[in-house]
Coordinates of C-alpha atoms and ligand atoms in Angstrom, one line a residue:
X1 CA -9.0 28.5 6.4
X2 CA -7.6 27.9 9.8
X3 CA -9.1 29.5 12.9
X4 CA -7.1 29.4 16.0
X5 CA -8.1 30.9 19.3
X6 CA -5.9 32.3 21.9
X7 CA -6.1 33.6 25.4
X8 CA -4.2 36.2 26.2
X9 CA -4.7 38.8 29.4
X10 CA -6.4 41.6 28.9
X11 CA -4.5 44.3 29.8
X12 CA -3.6 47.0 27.2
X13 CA -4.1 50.2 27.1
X14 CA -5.4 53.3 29.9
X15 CA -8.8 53.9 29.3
X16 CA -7.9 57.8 28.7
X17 CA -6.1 59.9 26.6
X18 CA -2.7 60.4 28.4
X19 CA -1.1 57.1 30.1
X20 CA -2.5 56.3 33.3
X21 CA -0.3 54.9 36.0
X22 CA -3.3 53.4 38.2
X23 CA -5.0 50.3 37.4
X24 CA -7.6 49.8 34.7
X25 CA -11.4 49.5 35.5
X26 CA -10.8 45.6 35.2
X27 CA -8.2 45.8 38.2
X28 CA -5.5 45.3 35.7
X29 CA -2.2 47.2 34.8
X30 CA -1.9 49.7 31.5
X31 CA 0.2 48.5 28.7
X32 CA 2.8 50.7 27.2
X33 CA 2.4 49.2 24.4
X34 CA 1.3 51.5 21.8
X35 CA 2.5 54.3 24.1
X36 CA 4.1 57.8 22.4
X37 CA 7.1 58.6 23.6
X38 CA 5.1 61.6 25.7
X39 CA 3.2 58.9 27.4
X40 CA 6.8 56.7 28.3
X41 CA 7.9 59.9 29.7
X42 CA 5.0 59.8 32.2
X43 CA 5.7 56.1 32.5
X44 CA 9.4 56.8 33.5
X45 CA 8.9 59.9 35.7
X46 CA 6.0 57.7 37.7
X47 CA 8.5 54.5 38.0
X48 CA 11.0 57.1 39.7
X49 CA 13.5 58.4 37.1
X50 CA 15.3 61.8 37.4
X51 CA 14.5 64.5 35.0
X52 CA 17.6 64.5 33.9
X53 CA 17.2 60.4 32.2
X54 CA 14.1 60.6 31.3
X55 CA 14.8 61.3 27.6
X56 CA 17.2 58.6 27.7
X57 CA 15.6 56.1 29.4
X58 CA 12.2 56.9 27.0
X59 CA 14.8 56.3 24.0
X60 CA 15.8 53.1 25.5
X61 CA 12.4 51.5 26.1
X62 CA 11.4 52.7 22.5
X63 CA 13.6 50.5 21.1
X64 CA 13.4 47.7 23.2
X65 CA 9.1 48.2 22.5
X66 CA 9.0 49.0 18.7
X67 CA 12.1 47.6 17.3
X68 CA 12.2 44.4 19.2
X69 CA 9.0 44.2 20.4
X70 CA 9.4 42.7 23.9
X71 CA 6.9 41.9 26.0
X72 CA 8.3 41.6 29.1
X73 CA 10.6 44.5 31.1
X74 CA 12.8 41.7 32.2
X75 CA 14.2 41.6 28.1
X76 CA 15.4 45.3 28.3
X77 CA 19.1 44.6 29.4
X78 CA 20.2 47.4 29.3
X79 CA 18.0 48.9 31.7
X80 CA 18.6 48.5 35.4
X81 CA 17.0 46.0 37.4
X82 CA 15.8 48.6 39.9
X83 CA 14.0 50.4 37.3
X84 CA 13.2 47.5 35.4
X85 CA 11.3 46.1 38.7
X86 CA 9.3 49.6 39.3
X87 CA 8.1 49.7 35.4
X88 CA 6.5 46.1 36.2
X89 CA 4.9 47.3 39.3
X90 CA 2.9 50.1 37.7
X91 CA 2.7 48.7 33.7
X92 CA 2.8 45.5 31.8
X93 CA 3.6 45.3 28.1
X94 CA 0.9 43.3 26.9
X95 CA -1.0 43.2 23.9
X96 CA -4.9 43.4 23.3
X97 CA -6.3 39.9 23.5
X98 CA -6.5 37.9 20.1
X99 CA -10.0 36.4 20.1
X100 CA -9.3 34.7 16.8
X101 CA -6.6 34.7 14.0
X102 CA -8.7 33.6 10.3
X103 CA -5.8 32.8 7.5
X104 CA -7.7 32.3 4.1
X105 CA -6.7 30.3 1.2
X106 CA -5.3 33.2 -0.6
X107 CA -3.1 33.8 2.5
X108 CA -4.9 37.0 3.8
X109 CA -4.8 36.8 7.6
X110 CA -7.4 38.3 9.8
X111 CA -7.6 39.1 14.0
X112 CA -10.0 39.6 15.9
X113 CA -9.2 41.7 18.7
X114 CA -10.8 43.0 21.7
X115 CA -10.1 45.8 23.7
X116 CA -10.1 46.2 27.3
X117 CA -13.1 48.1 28.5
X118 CA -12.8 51.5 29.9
X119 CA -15.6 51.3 32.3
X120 CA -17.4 49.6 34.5
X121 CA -20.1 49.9 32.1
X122 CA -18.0 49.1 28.7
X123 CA -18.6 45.6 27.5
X124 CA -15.1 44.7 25.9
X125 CA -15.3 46.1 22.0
X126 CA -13.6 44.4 19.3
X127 CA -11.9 45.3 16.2
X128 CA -10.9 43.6 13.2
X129 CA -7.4 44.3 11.1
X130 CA -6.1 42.1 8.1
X131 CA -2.9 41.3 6.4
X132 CA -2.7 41.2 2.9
X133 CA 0.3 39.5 1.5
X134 CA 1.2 40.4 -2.2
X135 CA 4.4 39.2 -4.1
X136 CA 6.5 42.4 -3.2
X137 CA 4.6 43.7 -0.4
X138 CA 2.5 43.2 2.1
X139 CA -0.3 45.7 3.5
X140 CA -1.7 46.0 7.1
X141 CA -5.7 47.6 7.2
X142 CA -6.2 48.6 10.1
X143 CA -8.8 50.3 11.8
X144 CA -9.6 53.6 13.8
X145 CA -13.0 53.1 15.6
X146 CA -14.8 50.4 16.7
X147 CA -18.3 50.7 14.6
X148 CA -18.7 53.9 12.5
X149 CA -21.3 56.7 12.1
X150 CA -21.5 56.9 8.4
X151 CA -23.8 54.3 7.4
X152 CA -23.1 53.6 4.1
X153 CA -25.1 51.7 2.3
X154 CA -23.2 49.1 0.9
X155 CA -20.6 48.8 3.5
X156 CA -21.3 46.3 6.5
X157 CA -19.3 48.0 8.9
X158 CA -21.9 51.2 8.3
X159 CA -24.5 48.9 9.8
X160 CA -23.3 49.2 13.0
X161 CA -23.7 51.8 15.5
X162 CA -20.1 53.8 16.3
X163 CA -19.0 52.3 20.2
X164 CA -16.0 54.6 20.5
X165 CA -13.2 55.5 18.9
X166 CA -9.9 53.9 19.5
X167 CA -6.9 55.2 21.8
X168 CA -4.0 55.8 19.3
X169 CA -2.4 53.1 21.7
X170 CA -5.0 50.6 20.4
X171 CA -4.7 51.8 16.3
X172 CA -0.7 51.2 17.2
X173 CA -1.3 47.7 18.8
X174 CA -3.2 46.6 15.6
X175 CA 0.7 46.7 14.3
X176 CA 2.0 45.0 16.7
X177 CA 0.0 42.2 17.1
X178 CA 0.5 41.8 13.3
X179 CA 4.0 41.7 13.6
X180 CA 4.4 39.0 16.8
X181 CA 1.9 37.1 14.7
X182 CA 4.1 37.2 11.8
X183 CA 7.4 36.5 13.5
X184 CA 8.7 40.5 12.1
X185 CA 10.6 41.8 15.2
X186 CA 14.5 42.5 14.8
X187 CA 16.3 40.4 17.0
X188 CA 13.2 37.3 16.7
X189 CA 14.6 34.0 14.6
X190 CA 11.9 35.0 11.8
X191 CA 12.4 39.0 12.3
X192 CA 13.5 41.5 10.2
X193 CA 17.2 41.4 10.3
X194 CA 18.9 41.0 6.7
X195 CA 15.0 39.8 5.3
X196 CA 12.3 41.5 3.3
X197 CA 9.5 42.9 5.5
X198 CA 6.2 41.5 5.7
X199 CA 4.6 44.5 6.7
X200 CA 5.7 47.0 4.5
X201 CA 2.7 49.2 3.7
X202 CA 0.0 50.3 6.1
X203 CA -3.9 51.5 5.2
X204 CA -6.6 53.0 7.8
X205 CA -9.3 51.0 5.6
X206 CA -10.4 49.2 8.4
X207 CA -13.5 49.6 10.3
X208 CA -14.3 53.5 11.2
X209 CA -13.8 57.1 9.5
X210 CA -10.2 58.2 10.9
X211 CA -10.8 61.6 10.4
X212 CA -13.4 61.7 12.7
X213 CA -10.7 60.5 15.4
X214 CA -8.1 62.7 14.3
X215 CA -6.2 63.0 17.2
X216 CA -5.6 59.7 18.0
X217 CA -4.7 58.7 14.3
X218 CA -2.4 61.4 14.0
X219 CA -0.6 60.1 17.1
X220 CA -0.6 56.4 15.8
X221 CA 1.0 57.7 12.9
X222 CA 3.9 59.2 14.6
X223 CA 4.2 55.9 16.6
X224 CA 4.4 53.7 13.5
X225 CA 6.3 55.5 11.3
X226 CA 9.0 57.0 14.0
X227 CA 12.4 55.6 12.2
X228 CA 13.7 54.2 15.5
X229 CA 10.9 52.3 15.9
X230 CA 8.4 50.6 13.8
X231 CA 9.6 52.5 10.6
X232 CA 7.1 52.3 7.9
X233 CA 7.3 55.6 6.5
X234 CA 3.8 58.0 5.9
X235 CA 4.6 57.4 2.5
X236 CA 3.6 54.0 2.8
X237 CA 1.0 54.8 5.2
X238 CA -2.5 55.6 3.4
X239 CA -5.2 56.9 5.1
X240 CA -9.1 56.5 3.8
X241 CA -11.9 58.4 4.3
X242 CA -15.5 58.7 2.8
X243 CA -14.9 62.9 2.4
X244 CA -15.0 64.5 5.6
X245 CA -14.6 67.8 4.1
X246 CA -13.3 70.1 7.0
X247 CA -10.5 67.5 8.0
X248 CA -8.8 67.1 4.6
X249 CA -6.5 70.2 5.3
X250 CA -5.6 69.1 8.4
X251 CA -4.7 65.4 7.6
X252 CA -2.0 66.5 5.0
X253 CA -1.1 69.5 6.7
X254 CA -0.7 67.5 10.2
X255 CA -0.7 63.8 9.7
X256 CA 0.8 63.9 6.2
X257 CA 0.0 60.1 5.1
X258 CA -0.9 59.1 2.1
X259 CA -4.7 60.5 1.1
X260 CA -7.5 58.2 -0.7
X261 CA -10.6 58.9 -1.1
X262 CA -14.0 57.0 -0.9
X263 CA -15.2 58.5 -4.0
X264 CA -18.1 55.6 -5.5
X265 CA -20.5 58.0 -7.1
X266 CA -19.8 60.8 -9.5
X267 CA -23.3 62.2 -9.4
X268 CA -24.4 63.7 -6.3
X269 CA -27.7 62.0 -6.2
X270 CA -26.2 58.3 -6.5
X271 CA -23.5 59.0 -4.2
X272 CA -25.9 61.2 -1.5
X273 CA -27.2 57.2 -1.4
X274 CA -24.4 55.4 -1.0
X275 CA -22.2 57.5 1.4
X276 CA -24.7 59.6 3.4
X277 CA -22.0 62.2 4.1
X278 CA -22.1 63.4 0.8
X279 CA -25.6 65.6 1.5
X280 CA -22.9 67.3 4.1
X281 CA -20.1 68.0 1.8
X282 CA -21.2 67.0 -2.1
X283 CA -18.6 65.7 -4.7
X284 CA -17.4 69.6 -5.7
X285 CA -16.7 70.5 -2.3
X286 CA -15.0 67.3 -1.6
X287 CA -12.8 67.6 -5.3
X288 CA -12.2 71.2 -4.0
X289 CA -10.5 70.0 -0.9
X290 CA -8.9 67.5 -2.4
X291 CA -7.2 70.0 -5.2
X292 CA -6.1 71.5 -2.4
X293 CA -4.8 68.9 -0.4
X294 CA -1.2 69.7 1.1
X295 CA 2.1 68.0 -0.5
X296 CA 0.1 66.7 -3.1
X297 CA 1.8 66.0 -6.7
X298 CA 2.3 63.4 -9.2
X299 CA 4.6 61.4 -7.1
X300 CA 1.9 62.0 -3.8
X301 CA -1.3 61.6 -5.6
X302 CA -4.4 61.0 -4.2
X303 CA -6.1 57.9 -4.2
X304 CA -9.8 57.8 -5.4
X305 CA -11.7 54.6 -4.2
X306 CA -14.7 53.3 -6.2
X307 CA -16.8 50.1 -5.9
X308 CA -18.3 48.6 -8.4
X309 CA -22.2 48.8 -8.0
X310 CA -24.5 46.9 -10.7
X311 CA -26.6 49.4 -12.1
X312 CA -25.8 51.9 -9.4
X313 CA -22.5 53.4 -10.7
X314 CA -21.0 50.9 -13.2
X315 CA -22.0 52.7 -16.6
X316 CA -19.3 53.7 -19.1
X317 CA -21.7 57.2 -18.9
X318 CA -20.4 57.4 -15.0
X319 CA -16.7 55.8 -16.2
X320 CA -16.2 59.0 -18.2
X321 CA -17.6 61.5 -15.8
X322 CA -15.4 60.3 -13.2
X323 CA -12.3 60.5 -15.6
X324 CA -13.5 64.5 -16.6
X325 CA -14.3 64.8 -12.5
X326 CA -10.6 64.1 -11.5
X327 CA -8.6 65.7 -14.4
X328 CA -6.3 68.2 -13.0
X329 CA -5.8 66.1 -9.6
X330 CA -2.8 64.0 -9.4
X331 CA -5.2 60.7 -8.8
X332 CA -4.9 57.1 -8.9
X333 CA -8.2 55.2 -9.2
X334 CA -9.1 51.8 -7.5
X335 CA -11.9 50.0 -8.8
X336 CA -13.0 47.8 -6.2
X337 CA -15.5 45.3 -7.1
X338 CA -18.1 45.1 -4.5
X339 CA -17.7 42.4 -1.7
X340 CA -21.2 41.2 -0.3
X341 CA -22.3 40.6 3.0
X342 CA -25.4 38.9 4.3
X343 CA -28.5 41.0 3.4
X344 CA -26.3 43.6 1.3
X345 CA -29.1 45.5 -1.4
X346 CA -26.5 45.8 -3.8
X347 CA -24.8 43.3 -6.3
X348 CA -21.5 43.7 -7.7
X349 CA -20.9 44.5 -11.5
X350 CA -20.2 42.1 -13.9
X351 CA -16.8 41.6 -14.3
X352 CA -17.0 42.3 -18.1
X353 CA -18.4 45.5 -17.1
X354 CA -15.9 46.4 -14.3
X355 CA -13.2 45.9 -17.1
X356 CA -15.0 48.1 -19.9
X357 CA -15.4 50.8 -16.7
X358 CA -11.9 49.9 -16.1
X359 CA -10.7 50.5 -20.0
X360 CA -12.2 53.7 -20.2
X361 CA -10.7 55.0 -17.0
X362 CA -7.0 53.2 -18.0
X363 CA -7.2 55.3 -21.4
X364 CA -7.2 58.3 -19.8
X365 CA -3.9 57.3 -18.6
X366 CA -4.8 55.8 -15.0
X367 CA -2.6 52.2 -15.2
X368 CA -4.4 48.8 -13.7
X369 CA -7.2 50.2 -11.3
X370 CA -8.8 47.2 -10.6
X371 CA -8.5 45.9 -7.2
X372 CA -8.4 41.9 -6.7
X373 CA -10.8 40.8 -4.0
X374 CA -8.7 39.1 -0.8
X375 CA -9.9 37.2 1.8
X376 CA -13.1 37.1 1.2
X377 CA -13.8 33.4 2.2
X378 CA -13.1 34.6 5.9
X379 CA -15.1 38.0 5.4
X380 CA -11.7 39.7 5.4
X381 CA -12.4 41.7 2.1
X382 CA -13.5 45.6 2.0
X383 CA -16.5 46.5 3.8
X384 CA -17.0 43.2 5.0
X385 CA -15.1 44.1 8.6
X386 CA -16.9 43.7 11.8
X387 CA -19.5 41.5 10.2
X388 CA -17.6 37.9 10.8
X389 CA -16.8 39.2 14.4
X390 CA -20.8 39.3 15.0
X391 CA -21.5 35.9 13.0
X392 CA -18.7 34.2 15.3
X393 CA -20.6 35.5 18.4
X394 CA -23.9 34.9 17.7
X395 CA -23.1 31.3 17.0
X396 CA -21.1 31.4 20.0
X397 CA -24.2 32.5 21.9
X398 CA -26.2 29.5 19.7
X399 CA -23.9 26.7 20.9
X400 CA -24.2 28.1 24.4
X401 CA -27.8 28.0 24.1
X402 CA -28.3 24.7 22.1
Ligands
SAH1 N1 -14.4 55.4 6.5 C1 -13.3 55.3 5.7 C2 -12.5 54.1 6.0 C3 -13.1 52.8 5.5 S1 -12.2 52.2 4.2 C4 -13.7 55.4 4.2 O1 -14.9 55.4 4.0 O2 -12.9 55.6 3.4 C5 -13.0 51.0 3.6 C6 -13.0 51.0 2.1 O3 -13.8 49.9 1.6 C7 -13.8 52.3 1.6 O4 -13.4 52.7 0.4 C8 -15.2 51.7 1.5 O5 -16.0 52.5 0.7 C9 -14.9 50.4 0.9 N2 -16.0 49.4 1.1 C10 -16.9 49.4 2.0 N3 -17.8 48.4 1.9 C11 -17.4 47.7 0.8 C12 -17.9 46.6 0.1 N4 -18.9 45.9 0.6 N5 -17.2 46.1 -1.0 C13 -16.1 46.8 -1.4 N6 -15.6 47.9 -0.8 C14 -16.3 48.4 0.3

């Protein structure tokens, strides 16, 4: 493992929902970076341009942001220097500061990011996102809110209180600060021209329950998979969420990424204790609404998320009542086996028992559900989020102190 720690400015983002053209609360200037092509619009209009370039002129700096990835105005040649001057008056295009970059043995790369704040009162929140390199693809978690307000149980990032969702500008940075870090911009020595991608999938498993920040996800989603941009298709982009019921509809209907489910429990008393939103909306309702999820088929399926609990939810008894819960949905199942954190209640399952779970499940025609545990020695493993982000401080605060 290799920890490196960078200092970057601050600036990013506007501390609203629209694109603000004054300073943030911090006295710096808001990033476009991350920005929807709405919000360059407003950028363009406030640096002068007449109505009738603004479309091209938005078009122009969308490349030069999400297929090149500048970061400085003064790369756009093609853009005047008059207009190119007024843009760096009002906006930078900086990224969110990198607190810490964590690569572990197996490869699996995780940042540490902080936000700016968005007022006076904000302490600067930070967010973790992790690359996961397999041999013929790699997958970007990313996440949506800094804490959440689900409190599962066996999840880390369910200890912590929600501090605020995240700007879609911020859920889109998480992207772009993987792809500088990885060298992945057209145009770079080590970018995309003629290679294999690095980043070629995208999943919202990160820390926070996206579709209670719908809004802002369904921007991001625009942002990343725009095909003159960033270009990783919704198909490719797979959204997670522990079964907020009323959303479901809306998420295919408007977002129309790839679905999966945090399923864990087929029984509603063991799940009503390990994702508390299940007394809301029980395993029924939440099998009802995922029936009728939009687009879905065989080639969209949905997929259903289950950790592997010892003694919780690991008997073959449970194995076969999840198989009869899900017949008639085009599913796939993950099995993931459960990833500890300090002062978890919860073990994971035997690995001879996650692979007789697994064996009943893959005879009723579900093919290899069990997912391989990555990054764990840097905390970088499902559920585990957030966590490292608090151990780094508080023996930040100890050295300090000693
Ligand atoms: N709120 C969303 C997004 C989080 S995704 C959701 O619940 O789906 C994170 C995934 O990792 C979820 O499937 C979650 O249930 C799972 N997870 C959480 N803690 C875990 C742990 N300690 N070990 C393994 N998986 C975990």
């Amino acid at each position: 493992m290799t920890t490196l720690v960078q200092s970057q400015s601050p600036s990013f983002g506007n501390g609203g929902s629209a694109l603000a053209d004054q300073p943030l609360v911090d006295g710096t200037l808001p990033s476009l970076v991350g920005a929807t092509r709405v919000e360059l619009a407003i950028a363009v209009r406030a640096a002068g341009v007449p109505e009738k370039s603004v479309r091209m002129r938005v078009a122009q700096l969308w490349l030069w942001i999400y297929q090149r990835g500048v970061s400085s105005f003064d790369q756009m040649t093609n853009v005047s220097k008059d207009l190119r001057t007024a843009l760096a008056e009002k906006y930078t295009l900086q990224r969110p500061e990198i607190v810490s970059e964590q690569i572990s043995n197996d490869g699996t790369r995780k940042w540490l990011v902080r936000l700016p704040a968005r007022s006076q009162r904000e302490h600067r929140p930070q967010v973790e996102c992790v690359y996961i390199p397999e041999k013929r693809r790699g997958t970007l978690c990313i996440s949506s809110q800094v804490g959440c307000t689900l409190a599962c149980t066996f999840c880390h990032t369910g200890t912590q209180k929600l501090v605020r969702n995240l700007e879609a500008s911020e859920i889109v940075a998480q992207v772009m600060i993987a792809r500088d870090r990885l060298g992945e911009w057209s145009g770079s020595t080590s970018g995309t021209d003629g290679r294999e991608r690095q980043i070629t999938n995208i999943v919202l498993m990160g820390m926070g329950e996206p579709l209670y920040n719908f809004d802002n996800v369904k921007s991001a989603v625009d942002v990343i998979a725009d095909n003159e941009g960033i270009s990783i298709s919704k198909r490719r982009i797979t959204l997670s969420t522990a079964g907020v019921v009323p959303m479901i509809e809306r998420c295919g209907e408007e977002i129309g990424a790839m679905l999966a489910i945090s399923l864990h429990g087929v029984r509603d008393e063991v799940r009503d204790l390990l994702v508390p939103l299940n007394k809301k909306y029980p395993i029924a309702t939440l099998l009802d609404a995922c029936r009728a999820y939009p687009g879905l088929s065989n080639a969209r399926r949905i997929t259903f998320e289950y950790v592997m609990l010892k003694g919780v939810n690991d008997s073959l008894e449970d194995a076969r009542e999840l198989v009869r819960l899900l017949k008639g949905i085009p599913s796939k199942i993950n099995l993931i086996p459960f990833n500890p954190w300090p002062g978890s209640a919860y073990e994971c399952s035997d690995w001879a028992q996650i692979e007789r779970f697994g064996e009943v499940v893959n005879r009723a025609g579900y093919a290899s559900p069990i997912r391989t545990p990555r990054g764990r020695d840097i905390m970088a493993a499902c559920g585990q989020l957030k966590s490292a982000s608090e151990r780094i401080r508080a023996s930040a605060v100890s050295k300090t102190a000693g």
